[in-house]
């Protein structure tokens, strides 16, 4: 694996194997964890700018794949939108893990980034014809993130590349599933959207009482300005799986455009757009839309009368992320309200059914990052005959799209952030 071979300090890949292998003895596992936690990552980023053969260096050092790994993958391209603003080496590694020449990639780059950082992102666009970056001001939980996301979606939709599904990535993600596995999974989704379904926070008075001044401003704006077309507001992660035809509706339909403009000036609008647009089926009956109010009412009723149930595949598969309030905050490092996974988490991550894990850092137990990176990239080169995508066809979104009633669909009745 060239990307691992070019690390400044060699990571003993035997340690990675012992972190993942279920058959390793407890003693060897403990020793592997201790060694992995002590390992430190060093990389000289400047050489990528000043080398004469920068593209060759980039492709070699980070191991970008330059050919489709199967006919099935070549015939089923995917699209990615990425928000980037720091840690260029992590962006390179992440992209090399997701990169395939048949796919399409758009990076929303923070215009406040340094000159050197912009040149390093420029290198991706220079070296790969299917990577494009767009500059704009980006602030956490501000409109710039939604503007960056939707600018990329618009670019991706207008491209001649006939990609099938869109995914959003942050700079701290890695794939759990290989590209080939993702293709198989997407084929089971029946062109449905996959997203979180949450009530909008202003329904909870206790929650709003603890909001910052920005959140109070948001609440004020919502009370003063009616939501376009009488839509009900909902909350979901910006990380979602969007079919091509739905993405096209999101950037071209006047109702979606009106919602997009309305969210300017609100707090964390990127967490309001997808489900509000797709969750008002009667008002905005686009492909894959749902009645999110009905779904939430039914889920809350079921939770009130039934015991917790853990299904093999959660309803939301785009991203695995553990939040601070999920009850597992003592098990991991918390940054910006959610877990940064470390070496002890690797055995759990390799078994998750989601497509992407968020988040892993190069400056926190970097062996976790590279062991997981190694695991996914090596699997991408293997045979996937043992991979069974059929359980993904039983996800509630898919079942309802095929005619099932919401009342008859099985949901996991525990917190979606369950860890084990």
Tab-separated table of C-alpha atoms in Angstrom:
chain	number	residue	atom	x	y	z
A	1	UNK	CA	0.000	0.000	0.000
A	2	UNK	CA	1.970	3.012	-1.278
A	3	UNK	CA	0.125	5.518	0.915
A	4	UNK	CA	1.284	3.684	4.041
A	5	UNK	CA	4.779	2.982	2.743
A	6	UNK	CA	5.468	6.702	2.336
A	7	UNK	CA	4.654	7.707	5.904
A	8	UNK	CA	7.558	9.453	7.584
A	9	UNK	CA	7.395	7.047	10.533
A	10	UNK	CA	6.501	3.508	9.550
A	11	UNK	CA	3.418	2.164	11.257
A	12	UNK	CA	3.838	-1.502	12.127
A	13	UNK	CA	0.891	-2.932	10.235
A	14	UNK	CA	0.984	-6.049	12.423
A	15	UNK	CA	-0.365	-3.801	15.158
A	16	UNK	CA	-3.277	-2.863	12.896
A	17	UNK	CA	-4.068	-6.511	12.236
A	18	UNK	CA	-4.068	-7.265	15.963
A	19	UNK	CA	-6.458	-4.374	16.615
A	20	UNK	CA	-8.971	-5.795	14.134
A	21	UNK	CA	-8.615	-9.587	14.391
A	22	UNK	CA	-11.246	-11.101	16.709
A	23	UNK	CA	-9.039	-14.153	17.268
A	24	UNK	CA	-6.157	-12.213	18.844
A	25	UNK	CA	-5.626	-12.962	22.533
A	26	UNK	CA	-6.563	-10.354	25.115
A	27	UNK	CA	-2.900	-9.863	26.054
A	28	UNK	CA	-1.803	-9.227	22.460
A	29	UNK	CA	-4.759	-6.891	21.912
A	30	UNK	CA	-3.806	-4.824	24.974
A	31	UNK	CA	-0.181	-4.655	23.825
A	32	UNK	CA	-1.279	-3.593	20.333
A	33	UNK	CA	-3.503	-0.849	21.762
A	34	UNK	CA	-0.663	0.487	23.918
A	35	UNK	CA	1.782	0.554	21.007
A	36	UNK	CA	-0.768	2.122	18.667
A	37	UNK	CA	-1.644	4.854	21.152
A	38	UNK	CA	2.030	5.836	21.393
A	39	UNK	CA	2.612	5.999	17.641
A	40	UNK	CA	2.987	9.490	16.189
A	41	UNK	CA	2.454	10.709	12.638
A	42	UNK	CA	4.861	13.098	10.880
A	43	UNK	CA	4.631	14.198	7.267
A	44	UNK	CA	6.411	16.947	5.310
A	45	UNK	CA	3.578	18.567	3.337
A	46	UNK	CA	5.776	21.173	1.655
A	47	UNK	CA	7.372	18.675	-0.721
A	48	UNK	CA	4.081	18.356	-2.568
A	49	UNK	CA	4.237	22.018	-3.566
A	50	UNK	CA	7.866	22.320	-4.575
A	51	UNK	CA	8.476	19.011	-6.363
A	52	UNK	CA	8.685	19.248	-10.151
A	53	UNK	CA	6.525	16.154	-10.651
A	54	UNK	CA	3.838	17.103	-8.183
A	55	UNK	CA	1.004	15.047	-9.673
A	56	UNK	CA	3.112	11.907	-9.802
A	57	UNK	CA	4.244	12.559	-6.234
A	58	UNK	CA	0.689	13.124	-5.017
A	59	UNK	CA	-0.614	9.973	-6.691
A	60	UNK	CA	2.265	7.870	-5.400
A	61	UNK	CA	2.502	9.190	-1.851
A	62	UNK	CA	-1.229	8.958	-1.211
A	63	UNK	CA	-1.953	5.975	-3.423
A	64	UNK	CA	-4.766	7.371	-5.581
A	65	UNK	CA	-6.454	4.645	-7.601
A	66	UNK	CA	-6.305	5.434	-11.335
A	67	UNK	CA	-8.587	2.792	-12.834
A	68	UNK	CA	-12.019	1.359	-11.981
A	69	UNK	CA	-11.603	-1.736	-9.841
A	70	UNK	CA	-14.514	-3.562	-11.486
A	71	UNK	CA	-16.914	-3.220	-14.412
A	72	UNK	CA	-19.799	-2.863	-11.973
A	73	UNK	CA	-18.150	0.152	-10.340
A	74	UNK	CA	-17.241	1.688	-13.694
A	75	UNK	CA	-20.893	1.533	-14.755
A	76	UNK	CA	-22.222	3.010	-11.500
A	77	UNK	CA	-20.371	6.287	-10.780
A	78	UNK	CA	-20.920	8.183	-7.539
A	79	UNK	CA	-20.635	11.874	-6.630
A	80	UNK	CA	-19.158	13.517	-3.546
A	81	UNK	CA	-19.397	16.989	-2.063
A	82	UNK	CA	-16.689	17.920	0.447
A	83	UNK	CA	-16.150	20.914	2.735
A	84	UNK	CA	-12.436	21.625	3.352
A	85	UNK	CA	-10.695	24.264	5.406
A	86	UNK	CA	-7.684	22.721	7.185
A	87	UNK	CA	-5.336	19.716	7.500
A	88	UNK	CA	-4.493	19.215	3.833
A	89	UNK	CA	-2.725	15.901	4.398
A	90	UNK	CA	-5.887	14.492	5.956
A	91	UNK	CA	-7.889	15.756	2.963
A	92	UNK	CA	-5.442	13.966	0.661
A	93	UNK	CA	-5.652	10.708	2.585
A	94	UNK	CA	-9.439	10.874	2.839
A	95	UNK	CA	-9.837	11.589	-0.868
A	96	UNK	CA	-7.452	8.792	-1.821
A	97	UNK	CA	-9.607	6.380	0.204
A	98	UNK	CA	-12.788	7.513	-1.587
A	99	UNK	CA	-11.249	8.254	-4.979
A	100	UNK	CA	-12.089	6.321	-8.153
A	101	UNK	CA	-11.660	7.747	-11.663
A	102	UNK	CA	-15.283	7.120	-12.684
A	103	UNK	CA	-16.649	9.141	-9.747
A	104	UNK	CA	-17.049	12.924	-9.487
A	105	UNK	CA	-15.817	15.139	-6.632
A	106	UNK	CA	-16.463	18.750	-5.651
A	107	UNK	CA	-14.630	20.502	-2.811
A	108	UNK	CA	-16.053	23.640	-1.207
A	109	UNK	CA	-12.897	25.420	-0.050
A	110	UNK	CA	-12.966	28.077	2.658
A	111	UNK	CA	-11.879	31.351	1.037
A	112	UNK	CA	-10.114	32.286	4.299
A	113	UNK	CA	-7.684	29.388	3.910
A	114	UNK	CA	-4.001	30.254	3.585
A	115	UNK	CA	-2.292	30.702	0.233
A	116	UNK	CA	-0.325	27.485	0.759
A	117	UNK	CA	-3.480	25.523	1.614
A	118	UNK	CA	-5.253	26.806	-1.497
A	119	UNK	CA	-2.286	25.803	-3.659
A	120	UNK	CA	-2.394	22.333	-2.139
A	121	UNK	CA	-6.112	22.001	-2.925
A	122	UNK	CA	-5.431	23.398	-6.420
A	123	UNK	CA	-3.095	20.453	-6.899
A	124	UNK	CA	-6.030	18.037	-6.673
A	125	UNK	CA	-7.881	19.867	-9.436
A	126	UNK	CA	-4.707	20.036	-11.519
A	127	UNK	CA	-3.933	16.329	-11.215
A	128	UNK	CA	-7.407	14.797	-11.442
A	129	UNK	CA	-9.969	15.814	-14.109
A	130	UNK	CA	-12.889	14.616	-11.963
A	131	UNK	CA	-12.054	16.806	-8.941
A	132	UNK	CA	-13.227	20.428	-8.845
A	133	UNK	CA	-12.998	22.984	-6.048
A	134	UNK	CA	-15.105	26.079	-5.376
A	135	UNK	CA	-13.936	28.931	-3.119
A	136	UNK	CA	-16.322	30.586	-0.651
A	137	UNK	CA	-16.463	31.836	2.923
A	138	UNK	CA	-17.270	28.998	5.307
A	139	UNK	CA	-18.043	29.277	9.020
A	140	UNK	CA	-19.195	26.429	11.243
A	141	UNK	CA	-22.988	26.403	11.618
A	142	UNK	CA	-23.356	29.392	9.283
A	143	UNK	CA	-24.978	29.771	5.865
A	144	UNK	CA	-21.626	29.394	4.107
A	145	UNK	CA	-21.636	25.648	4.720
A	146	UNK	CA	-25.046	25.216	3.086
A	147	UNK	CA	-23.999	27.533	0.249
A	148	UNK	CA	-20.847	25.466	-0.270
A	149	UNK	CA	-22.753	22.194	-0.177
A	150	UNK	CA	-25.405	23.364	-2.623
A	151	UNK	CA	-22.877	25.020	-4.951
A	152	UNK	CA	-21.177	21.652	-5.224
A	153	UNK	CA	-24.485	19.840	-5.742
A	154	UNK	CA	-25.326	22.284	-8.545
A	155	UNK	CA	-21.945	21.680	-10.183
A	156	UNK	CA	-22.327	17.914	-9.861
A	157	UNK	CA	-25.853	17.946	-11.319
A	158	UNK	CA	-24.763	20.038	-14.297
A	159	UNK	CA	-21.830	17.744	-15.061
A	160	UNK	CA	-21.998	15.305	-17.976
A	161	UNK	CA	-21.026	12.527	-15.562
A	162	UNK	CA	-24.160	10.386	-15.066
A	163	UNK	CA	-23.488	9.583	-11.425
A	164	UNK	CA	-26.141	7.710	-9.460
A	165	UNK	CA	-25.880	8.863	-5.820
A	166	UNK	CA	-24.453	11.882	-3.993
A	167	UNK	CA	-22.751	11.791	-0.596
A	168	UNK	CA	-21.474	14.608	1.607
A	169	UNK	CA	-18.090	14.322	3.317
A	170	UNK	CA	-16.326	16.429	5.896
A	171	UNK	CA	-12.543	16.499	6.058
A	172	UNK	CA	-12.490	14.035	8.961
A	173	UNK	CA	-14.322	11.096	7.375
A	174	UNK	CA	-13.194	7.709	6.125
A	175	UNK	CA	-15.197	5.064	4.275
A	176	UNK	CA	-16.431	2.063	6.230
A	177	UNK	CA	-17.579	0.346	3.059
A	178	UNK	CA	-15.533	0.004	-0.111
A	179	UNK	CA	-16.669	1.718	-3.302
A	180	UNK	CA	-17.837	-1.631	-4.695
A	181	UNK	CA	-19.842	-2.365	-1.543
A	182	UNK	CA	-21.389	1.099	-1.713
A	183	UNK	CA	-22.467	0.469	-5.304
A	184	UNK	CA	-24.141	-2.767	-4.234
A	185	UNK	CA	-25.834	-0.980	-1.323
A	186	UNK	CA	-27.091	1.905	-3.471
A	187	UNK	CA	-28.650	-0.579	-5.872
A	188	UNK	CA	-30.753	-1.855	-2.958
A	189	UNK	CA	-32.074	1.611	-2.029
A	190	UNK	CA	-34.588	1.865	-4.896
A	191	UNK	CA	-33.539	5.476	-5.635
A	192	UNK	CA	-34.630	6.617	-2.168
A	193	UNK	CA	-33.071	9.355	-0.058
A	194	UNK	CA	-31.318	8.270	3.131
A	195	UNK	CA	-31.194	10.889	5.880
A	196	UNK	CA	-31.718	11.435	9.577
A	197	UNK	CA	-35.249	12.239	10.720
A	198	UNK	CA	-35.393	14.578	13.725
A	199	UNK	CA	-37.822	17.143	15.007
A	200	UNK	CA	-36.798	20.741	14.713
A	201	UNK	CA	-35.274	21.818	18.071
A	202	UNK	CA	-37.626	24.760	18.700
A	203	UNK	CA	-40.294	22.208	19.662
A	204	UNK	CA	-38.366	21.629	22.881
A	205	UNK	CA	-38.581	24.552	25.305
A	206	UNK	CA	-35.989	23.092	27.664
A	207	UNK	CA	-33.554	22.837	24.778
A	208	UNK	CA	-34.107	26.366	23.506
A	209	UNK	CA	-33.605	27.777	26.991
A	210	UNK	CA	-29.948	26.778	26.736
A	211	UNK	CA	-29.411	28.154	23.252
A	212	UNK	CA	-26.759	30.733	22.551
A	213	UNK	CA	-27.612	34.233	21.340
A	214	UNK	CA	-27.234	32.982	17.751
A	215	UNK	CA	-29.846	30.302	18.366
A	216	UNK	CA	-32.219	32.837	19.906
A	217	UNK	CA	-31.736	34.976	16.804
A	218	UNK	CA	-32.652	31.929	14.714
A	219	UNK	CA	-35.801	31.339	16.755
A	220	UNK	CA	-36.741	35.009	16.371
A	221	UNK	CA	-36.266	34.829	12.602
A	222	UNK	CA	-38.402	31.721	12.361
A	223	UNK	CA	-41.197	33.398	14.292
A	224	UNK	CA	-40.976	36.579	12.193
A	225	UNK	CA	-40.616	34.990	8.757
A	226	UNK	CA	-43.034	32.298	7.620
A	227	UNK	CA	-41.405	29.229	6.116
A	228	UNK	CA	-41.912	29.171	2.317
A	229	UNK	CA	-45.037	27.382	1.105
A	230	UNK	CA	-46.003	26.553	4.692
A	231	UNK	CA	-43.380	23.821	4.991
A	232	UNK	CA	-42.815	22.177	8.367
A	233	UNK	CA	-39.216	22.533	9.537
A	234	UNK	CA	-37.171	19.443	10.407
A	235	UNK	CA	-33.601	18.687	11.416
A	236	UNK	CA	-31.167	16.178	9.941
A	237	UNK	CA	-27.455	15.746	9.390
A	238	UNK	CA	-25.948	17.389	6.317
A	239	UNK	CA	-24.539	13.933	5.606
A	240	UNK	CA	-27.171	12.244	3.456
A	241	UNK	CA	-27.450	9.935	0.455
A	242	UNK	CA	-29.192	11.697	-2.435
A	243	UNK	CA	-30.107	10.099	-5.806
A	244	UNK	CA	-29.188	12.099	-8.908
A	245	UNK	CA	-32.771	12.989	-9.835
A	246	UNK	CA	-33.481	14.244	-6.297
A	247	UNK	CA	-30.301	16.344	-6.290
A	248	UNK	CA	-31.473	17.894	-9.555
A	249	UNK	CA	-34.808	18.807	-7.939
A	250	UNK	CA	-32.995	20.300	-4.952
A	251	UNK	CA	-31.127	22.827	-7.099
A	252	UNK	CA	-33.768	23.536	-9.765
A	253	UNK	CA	-37.218	23.362	-8.143
A	254	UNK	CA	-38.552	26.786	-7.094
A	255	UNK	CA	-39.756	25.467	-3.726
A	256	UNK	CA	-36.340	24.051	-2.861
A	257	UNK	CA	-34.680	27.280	-4.005
A	258	UNK	CA	-37.088	29.327	-1.861
A	259	UNK	CA	-36.238	27.199	1.190
A	260	UNK	CA	-32.517	27.515	0.461
A	261	UNK	CA	-32.774	31.322	0.377
A	262	UNK	CA	-35.013	31.415	3.453
A	263	UNK	CA	-32.394	29.619	5.555
A	264	UNK	CA	-29.869	32.431	5.022
A	265	UNK	CA	-29.333	34.061	8.404
A	266	UNK	CA	-30.455	31.050	10.418
A	267	UNK	CA	-28.287	28.877	12.642
A	268	UNK	CA	-26.848	25.656	11.171
A	269	UNK	CA	-28.970	25.827	8.000
A	270	UNK	CA	-27.107	22.833	6.571
A	271	UNK	CA	-28.900	20.732	9.210
A	272	UNK	CA	-32.328	22.038	8.173
A	273	UNK	CA	-32.309	21.845	4.392
A	274	UNK	CA	-32.382	18.180	3.322
A	275	UNK	CA	-35.208	16.895	5.505
A	276	UNK	CA	-37.300	20.069	5.344
A	277	UNK	CA	-37.191	19.862	1.542
A	278	UNK	CA	-37.775	16.104	1.427
A	279	UNK	CA	-40.051	15.763	4.466
A	280	UNK	CA	-43.012	17.811	3.210
A	281	UNK	CA	-44.380	15.367	0.660
A	282	UNK	CA	-47.757	17.074	0.114
A	283	UNK	CA	-46.174	20.484	-0.442
A	284	UNK	CA	-43.095	19.314	-2.334
A	285	UNK	CA	-43.839	15.876	-3.883
A	286	UNK	CA	-40.440	15.272	-5.415
A	287	UNK	CA	-39.013	11.760	-5.950
A	288	UNK	CA	-38.181	10.134	-2.629
A	289	UNK	CA	-40.051	12.658	-0.481
A	290	UNK	CA	-41.786	11.535	2.725
A	291	UNK	CA	-44.276	12.811	5.286
A	292	UNK	CA	-41.701	13.384	8.027
A	293	UNK	CA	-44.325	14.527	10.549
A	294	UNK	CA	-46.141	11.208	10.196
A	295	UNK	CA	-42.908	9.247	10.514
A	296	UNK	CA	-41.870	11.112	13.673
A	297	UNK	CA	-45.312	10.829	15.281
A	298	UNK	CA	-45.374	7.109	14.622
A	299	UNK	CA	-41.833	6.567	15.904
A	300	UNK	CA	-42.583	8.405	19.136
A	301	UNK	CA	-45.757	6.381	19.623
A	302	UNK	CA	-43.892	3.109	19.048
A	303	UNK	CA	-41.170	4.097	21.493
A	304	UNK	CA	-43.813	4.801	24.130
A	305	UNK	CA	-45.319	1.302	23.957
A	306	UNK	CA	-42.455	-1.003	22.903
A	307	UNK	CA	-39.077	-1.968	24.315
A	308	UNK	CA	-35.845	-0.898	22.616
A	309	UNK	CA	-34.987	-2.882	19.525
A	310	UNK	CA	-31.661	-3.015	17.727
A	311	UNK	CA	-31.886	-4.020	14.060
A	312	UNK	CA	-28.890	-5.198	11.974
A	313	UNK	CA	-29.164	-2.158	9.689
A	314	UNK	CA	-30.135	1.259	11.136
A	315	UNK	CA	-32.568	3.412	9.178
A	316	UNK	CA	-29.844	6.055	8.660
A	317	UNK	CA	-26.754	4.592	6.966
A	318	UNK	CA	-24.962	7.590	5.476
A	319	UNK	CA	-22.704	8.263	8.457
A	320	UNK	CA	-21.725	6.657	11.757
A	321	UNK	CA	-21.283	9.391	14.347
A	322	UNK	CA	-21.556	9.193	18.138
A	323	UNK	CA	-22.830	12.344	19.838
A	324	UNK	CA	-21.838	13.659	23.238
A	325	UNK	CA	-25.369	13.254	24.599
A	326	UNK	CA	-25.674	9.621	23.485
A	327	UNK	CA	-24.370	8.215	26.767
A	328	UNK	CA	-20.972	7.154	25.422
A	329	UNK	CA	-19.063	10.408	25.858
A	330	UNK	CA	-16.811	8.818	28.498
A	331	UNK	CA	-15.628	6.262	25.953
A	332	UNK	CA	-14.066	8.704	23.502
A	333	UNK	CA	-12.581	12.154	22.994
A	334	UNK	CA	-15.292	14.767	22.382
A	335	UNK	CA	-14.702	17.571	19.861
A	336	UNK	CA	-17.522	19.865	18.656
A	337	UNK	CA	-20.111	17.699	20.364
A	338	UNK	CA	-19.216	14.277	18.951
A	339	UNK	CA	-16.656	11.496	19.312
A	340	UNK	CA	-13.224	11.426	17.751
A	341	UNK	CA	-12.548	7.719	17.464
A	342	UNK	CA	-9.290	6.149	18.653
A	343	UNK	CA	-7.481	2.828	18.464
A	344	UNK	CA	-9.828	1.076	20.917
A	345	UNK	CA	-12.745	1.835	18.592
A	346	UNK	CA	-11.336	0.110	15.501
A	347	UNK	CA	-12.877	-3.334	16.241
A	348	UNK	CA	-16.274	-1.621	16.467
A	349	UNK	CA	-15.883	0.539	13.358
A	350	UNK	CA	-14.980	-2.356	11.055
A	351	UNK	CA	-18.339	-4.001	11.871
A	352	UNK	CA	-20.565	-0.960	11.446
A	353	UNK	CA	-23.183	-1.146	8.637
A	354	UNK	CA	-22.972	2.576	7.772
A	355	UNK	CA	-21.058	3.820	4.723
A	356	UNK	CA	-18.835	6.458	6.349
A	357	UNK	CA	-17.341	7.060	9.800
A	358	UNK	CA	-17.104	10.533	11.320
A	359	UNK	CA	-14.639	11.371	12.751
A	360	UNK	CA	-10.970	10.365	12.874
A	361	UNK	CA	-8.086	12.816	13.382
A	362	UNK	CA	-4.452	12.624	12.363
A	363	UNK	CA	-3.510	14.543	15.522
A	364	UNK	CA	-5.348	12.195	17.904
A	365	UNK	CA	-4.189	8.573	18.036
A	366	UNK	CA	-3.232	8.664	14.339
A	367	UNK	CA	-2.659	4.909	14.310
A	368	UNK	CA	-6.451	4.565	14.493
A	369	UNK	CA	-6.751	6.605	11.311
A	370	UNK	CA	-4.133	4.668	9.379
A	371	UNK	CA	-5.126	1.222	10.623
A	372	UNK	CA	-8.692	1.858	9.513
A	373	UNK	CA	-7.459	3.457	6.277
A	374	UNK	CA	-5.323	0.360	5.594
A	375	UNK	CA	-8.235	-1.967	6.371
A	376	UNK	CA	-10.629	-0.277	3.928
A	377	UNK	CA	-8.124	0.189	1.115
A	378	UNK	CA	-6.944	-3.404	1.213
A	379	UNK	CA	-10.536	-4.643	1.186
A	380	UNK	CA	-11.247	-2.498	-1.892
A	381	UNK	CA	-8.814	-4.678	-3.846
A	382	UNK	CA	-10.438	-7.918	-2.751
A	383	UNK	CA	-13.398	-9.990	-3.843
A	384	UNK	CA	-16.788	-9.013	-2.400
A	385	UNK	CA	-18.677	-12.222	-3.143
A	386	UNK	CA	-19.249	-12.669	0.605
A	387	UNK	CA	-20.786	-9.211	0.992
A	388	UNK	CA	-24.575	-9.355	1.335
A	389	UNK	CA	-26.296	-6.045	0.464
A	390	UNK	CA	-29.855	-7.388	0.696
A	391	UNK	CA	-30.518	-6.255	4.305
A	392	UNK	CA	-30.192	-2.659	3.063
A	393	UNK	CA	-33.335	-3.206	0.981
A	394	UNK	CA	-35.243	-3.513	4.276
A	395	UNK	CA	-34.427	0.036	5.433
A	396	UNK	CA	-37.704	1.881	6.195
A	397	UNK	CA	-37.212	4.444	3.393
A	398	UNK	CA	-36.871	1.609	0.882
A	399	UNK	CA	-39.737	-0.473	2.240
A	400	UNK	CA	-42.149	2.481	2.094
A	401	UNK	CA	-41.006	3.345	-1.443
A	402	UNK	CA	-42.071	-0.163	-2.459
A	403	UNK	CA	-45.558	0.247	-1.023
A	404	UNK	CA	-45.242	-0.704	2.648
A	405	UNK	CA	-47.125	1.381	5.199
A	406	UNK	CA	-45.075	3.354	7.716
A	407	UNK	CA	-47.091	1.567	10.426
A	408	UNK	CA	-45.815	-1.817	9.220
A	409	UNK	CA	-42.134	-0.929	8.926
A	410	UNK	CA	-39.623	-1.981	11.584
A	411	UNK	CA	-37.485	0.764	13.107
A	412	UNK	CA	-34.735	0.485	15.701
A	413	UNK	CA	-36.423	1.850	18.812
A	414	UNK	CA	-33.292	2.921	20.629
A	415	UNK	CA	-31.065	5.952	20.144
A	416	UNK	CA	-29.562	5.868	16.661
A	417	UNK	CA	-26.174	6.655	18.203
A	418	UNK	CA	-25.928	3.288	19.992
A	419	UNK	CA	-22.279	2.335	20.101
A	420	UNK	CA	-22.016	-1.414	20.451
